[in-house]
Amino acid sequence: MIDPPKTLAEARKYRYGHPIKHAFREGYCAEEVQERGRAGTFYQCQRKAVTGPQNLFCKQHDPAAVAARAKASADKWDADMDRRSKASDINALRRAAQLLKATQPGAALACRELAEKMKNAE
């Protein structure tokens, strides 16, 4: 389901399932979920509705909980990418320092000092 219902009236209008359409079952979560496996059939979530707007969702499919999990996942991803990016930058500076060491000893020392400053900044 792309846009979950926000009101009980919207949930009652929606037909759940593919290929066979079923009416909304009151008291159960209003989210449409996919059956496990390769069949690709959809049905209304079978958990009891306890949270969300007008108590239409289970704890797993509550739009606020879904948004919070997505934000936590995105924050974790961003932190991991920042960590990897910094490590990559430090390694690039070290390689540059090794290359410059053979040609210009003074420049290599400056690059090494910069790499150590970046490492200490973590």
mmCIF file of C-alpha atoms in Angstrom:
data_model
loop_
_atom_site.group_PDB
_atom_site.id
_atom_site.type_symbol
_atom_site.label_atom_id
_atom_site.label_comp_id
_atom_site.label_asym_id
_atom_site.label_seq_id
_atom_site.Cartn_x
_atom_site.Cartn_y
_atom_site.Cartn_z
ATOM 1 C CA MET A 1 0.000 0.000 0.000
ATOM 2 C CA ILE A 2 1.542 3.252 -1.088
ATOM 3 C CA ASP A 3 -0.569 5.621 1.011
ATOM 4 C CA PRO A 4 -2.063 3.990 4.110
ATOM 5 C CA PRO A 5 -5.533 5.220 5.109
ATOM 6 C CA LYS A 6 -5.738 8.109 7.541
ATOM 7 C CA THR A 7 -9.364 7.686 8.572
ATOM 8 C CA LEU A 8 -11.723 4.812 9.203
ATOM 9 C CA ALA A 9 -13.828 5.914 6.214
ATOM 10 C CA GLU A 10 -10.787 5.641 3.893
ATOM 11 C CA ALA A 11 -9.988 2.189 5.273
ATOM 12 C CA ARG A 12 -13.552 1.018 4.667
ATOM 13 C CA LYS A 13 -13.395 2.164 1.023
ATOM 14 C CA TYR A 14 -10.119 0.364 0.292
ATOM 15 C CA ARG A 15 -10.199 -3.180 -1.116
ATOM 16 C CA TYR A 16 -7.353 -5.324 0.244
ATOM 17 C CA GLY A 17 -5.532 -8.022 -1.634
ATOM 18 C CA HIS A 18 -4.261 -9.068 -4.994
ATOM 19 C CA PRO A 19 -5.460 -10.836 -7.080
ATOM 20 C CA ILE A 20 -8.682 -11.191 -5.038
ATOM 21 C CA LYS A 21 -9.973 -8.013 -3.364
ATOM 22 C CA HIS A 22 -11.438 -8.171 0.156
ATOM 23 C CA ALA A 23 -13.240 -5.598 2.267
ATOM 24 C CA PHE A 24 -11.610 -3.936 5.291
ATOM 25 C CA ARG A 25 -11.887 -6.028 8.470
ATOM 26 C CA GLU A 26 -12.504 -3.682 11.381
ATOM 27 C CA GLY A 27 -10.394 -4.228 14.463
ATOM 28 C CA TYR A 28 -7.376 -5.277 12.428
ATOM 29 C CA CYS A 29 -4.427 -3.243 11.159
ATOM 30 C CA ALA A 30 -5.253 -1.211 8.040
ATOM 31 C CA GLU A 31 -1.887 -1.881 6.353
ATOM 32 C CA GLU A 32 -1.718 -4.092 3.265
ATOM 33 C CA VAL A 33 1.152 -6.587 3.478
ATOM 34 C CA GLN A 34 2.677 -9.070 1.039
ATOM 35 C CA GLU A 35 2.583 -12.796 1.640
ATOM 36 C CA ARG A 36 5.937 -14.475 2.171
ATOM 37 C CA GLY A 37 7.400 -16.389 -0.692
ATOM 38 C CA ARG A 38 7.268 -15.913 -4.415
ATOM 39 C CA ALA A 39 3.507 -15.738 -4.898
ATOM 40 C CA GLY A 40 3.268 -11.963 -4.545
ATOM 41 C CA THR A 41 -0.219 -11.990 -3.086
ATOM 42 C CA PHE A 42 -1.310 -9.193 -0.750
ATOM 43 C CA TYR A 43 -3.703 -9.137 2.202
ATOM 44 C CA GLN A 44 -4.723 -6.955 5.142
ATOM 45 C CA CYS A 45 -2.361 -7.227 8.123
ATOM 46 C CA GLN A 46 -3.701 -9.774 10.592
ATOM 47 C CA ARG A 47 -2.568 -8.020 13.780
ATOM 48 C CA LYS A 48 -4.991 -6.188 16.050
ATOM 49 C CA ALA A 49 -5.255 -2.436 15.469
ATOM 50 C CA VAL A 50 -4.110 -0.588 18.604
ATOM 51 C CA THR A 51 -2.282 2.628 17.595
ATOM 52 C CA GLY A 52 -2.055 5.347 14.985
ATOM 53 C CA PRO A 53 -4.742 7.653 13.685
ATOM 54 C CA GLN A 54 -8.143 6.413 14.880
ATOM 55 C CA ASN A 55 -6.462 3.179 16.103
ATOM 56 C CA LEU A 56 -6.148 1.850 12.554
ATOM 57 C CA PHE A 57 -2.694 0.249 12.835
ATOM 58 C CA CYS A 58 -0.737 -2.360 14.769
ATOM 59 C CA LYS A 59 2.473 -1.317 16.541
ATOM 60 C CA GLN A 60 4.627 -2.388 13.585
ATOM 61 C CA HIS A 61 2.721 -0.475 10.893
ATOM 62 C CA ASP A 62 1.877 2.678 12.861
ATOM 63 C CA PRO A 63 2.970 5.541 10.521
ATOM 64 C CA ALA A 64 4.828 7.323 13.355
ATOM 65 C CA ALA A 65 6.738 4.143 14.250
ATOM 66 C CA VAL A 66 7.553 3.475 10.586
ATOM 67 C CA ALA A 67 8.877 7.035 10.190
ATOM 68 C CA ALA A 68 10.955 6.743 13.388
ATOM 69 C CA ARG A 69 12.536 3.465 12.214
ATOM 70 C CA ALA A 70 13.295 4.960 8.799
ATOM 71 C CA LYS A 71 14.923 8.029 10.403
ATOM 72 C CA ALA A 72 17.019 5.865 12.749
ATOM 73 C CA SER A 73 18.157 3.734 9.822
ATOM 74 C CA ALA A 74 19.042 6.806 7.733
ATOM 75 C CA ASP A 75 20.971 8.356 10.644
ATOM 76 C CA LYS A 76 22.926 5.122 11.145
ATOM 77 C CA TRP A 77 23.694 4.987 7.412
ATOM 78 C CA ASP A 78 24.856 8.613 7.366
ATOM 79 C CA ALA A 79 27.127 8.080 10.381
ATOM 80 C CA ASP A 80 28.641 4.983 8.780
ATOM 81 C CA MET A 81 29.207 6.783 5.477
ATOM 82 C CA ASP A 82 30.845 9.727 7.294
ATOM 83 C CA ARG A 83 33.153 7.333 9.139
ATOM 84 C CA ARG A 84 34.097 5.549 5.919
ATOM 85 C CA SER A 85 34.630 8.836 4.099
ATOM 86 C CA LYS A 86 36.984 10.139 6.793
ATOM 87 C CA ALA A 87 38.966 6.889 6.762
ATOM 88 C CA SER A 88 39.209 7.088 2.981
ATOM 89 C CA ASP A 89 40.419 10.713 3.148
ATOM 90 C CA ILE A 90 43.088 9.828 5.703
ATOM 91 C CA ASN A 91 44.296 6.896 3.602
ATOM 92 C CA ALA A 92 44.449 9.116 0.493
ATOM 93 C CA LEU A 93 46.573 11.658 2.382
ATOM 94 C CA ARG A 94 48.907 8.919 3.606
ATOM 95 C CA ARG A 95 49.364 7.619 0.052
ATOM 96 C CA ALA A 96 50.051 11.162 -1.130
ATOM 97 C CA ALA A 97 52.602 11.598 1.641
ATOM 98 C CA GLN A 98 54.374 8.396 0.610
ATOM 99 C CA LEU A 99 54.457 9.532 -3.007
ATOM 100 C CA LEU A 100 55.786 12.968 -2.095
ATOM 101 C CA LYS A 101 58.340 11.515 0.296
ATOM 102 C CA ALA A 102 60.378 10.259 -2.642
ATOM 103 C CA THR A 103 60.241 13.543 -4.533
ATOM 104 C CA GLN A 104 59.887 16.371 -1.983
ATOM 105 C CA PRO A 105 60.736 15.541 1.650
ATOM 106 C CA GLY A 106 59.314 18.816 3.035
ATOM 107 C CA ALA A 107 55.896 18.329 1.395
ATOM 108 C CA ALA A 108 55.647 14.775 2.713
ATOM 109 C CA LEU A 109 56.115 15.981 6.280
ATOM 110 C CA ALA A 110 53.317 18.549 5.825
ATOM 111 C CA CYS A 111 50.954 15.876 4.465
ATOM 112 C CA ARG A 112 51.783 13.515 7.351
ATOM 113 C CA GLU A 113 51.082 16.257 9.898
ATOM 114 C CA LEU A 114 47.747 17.011 8.224
ATOM 115 C CA ALA A 115 46.804 13.318 8.273
ATOM 116 C CA GLU A 116 47.623 13.077 11.990
ATOM 117 C CA LYS A 117 45.535 16.185 12.705
ATOM 118 C CA MET A 118 42.582 14.650 10.852
ATOM 119 C CA LYS A 119 43.000 11.383 12.744
ATOM 120 C CA ASN A 120 43.099 13.194 16.092
ATOM 121 C CA ALA A 121 39.993 15.204 15.152
ATOM 122 C CA GLU A 122 37.926 11.998 15.097
#
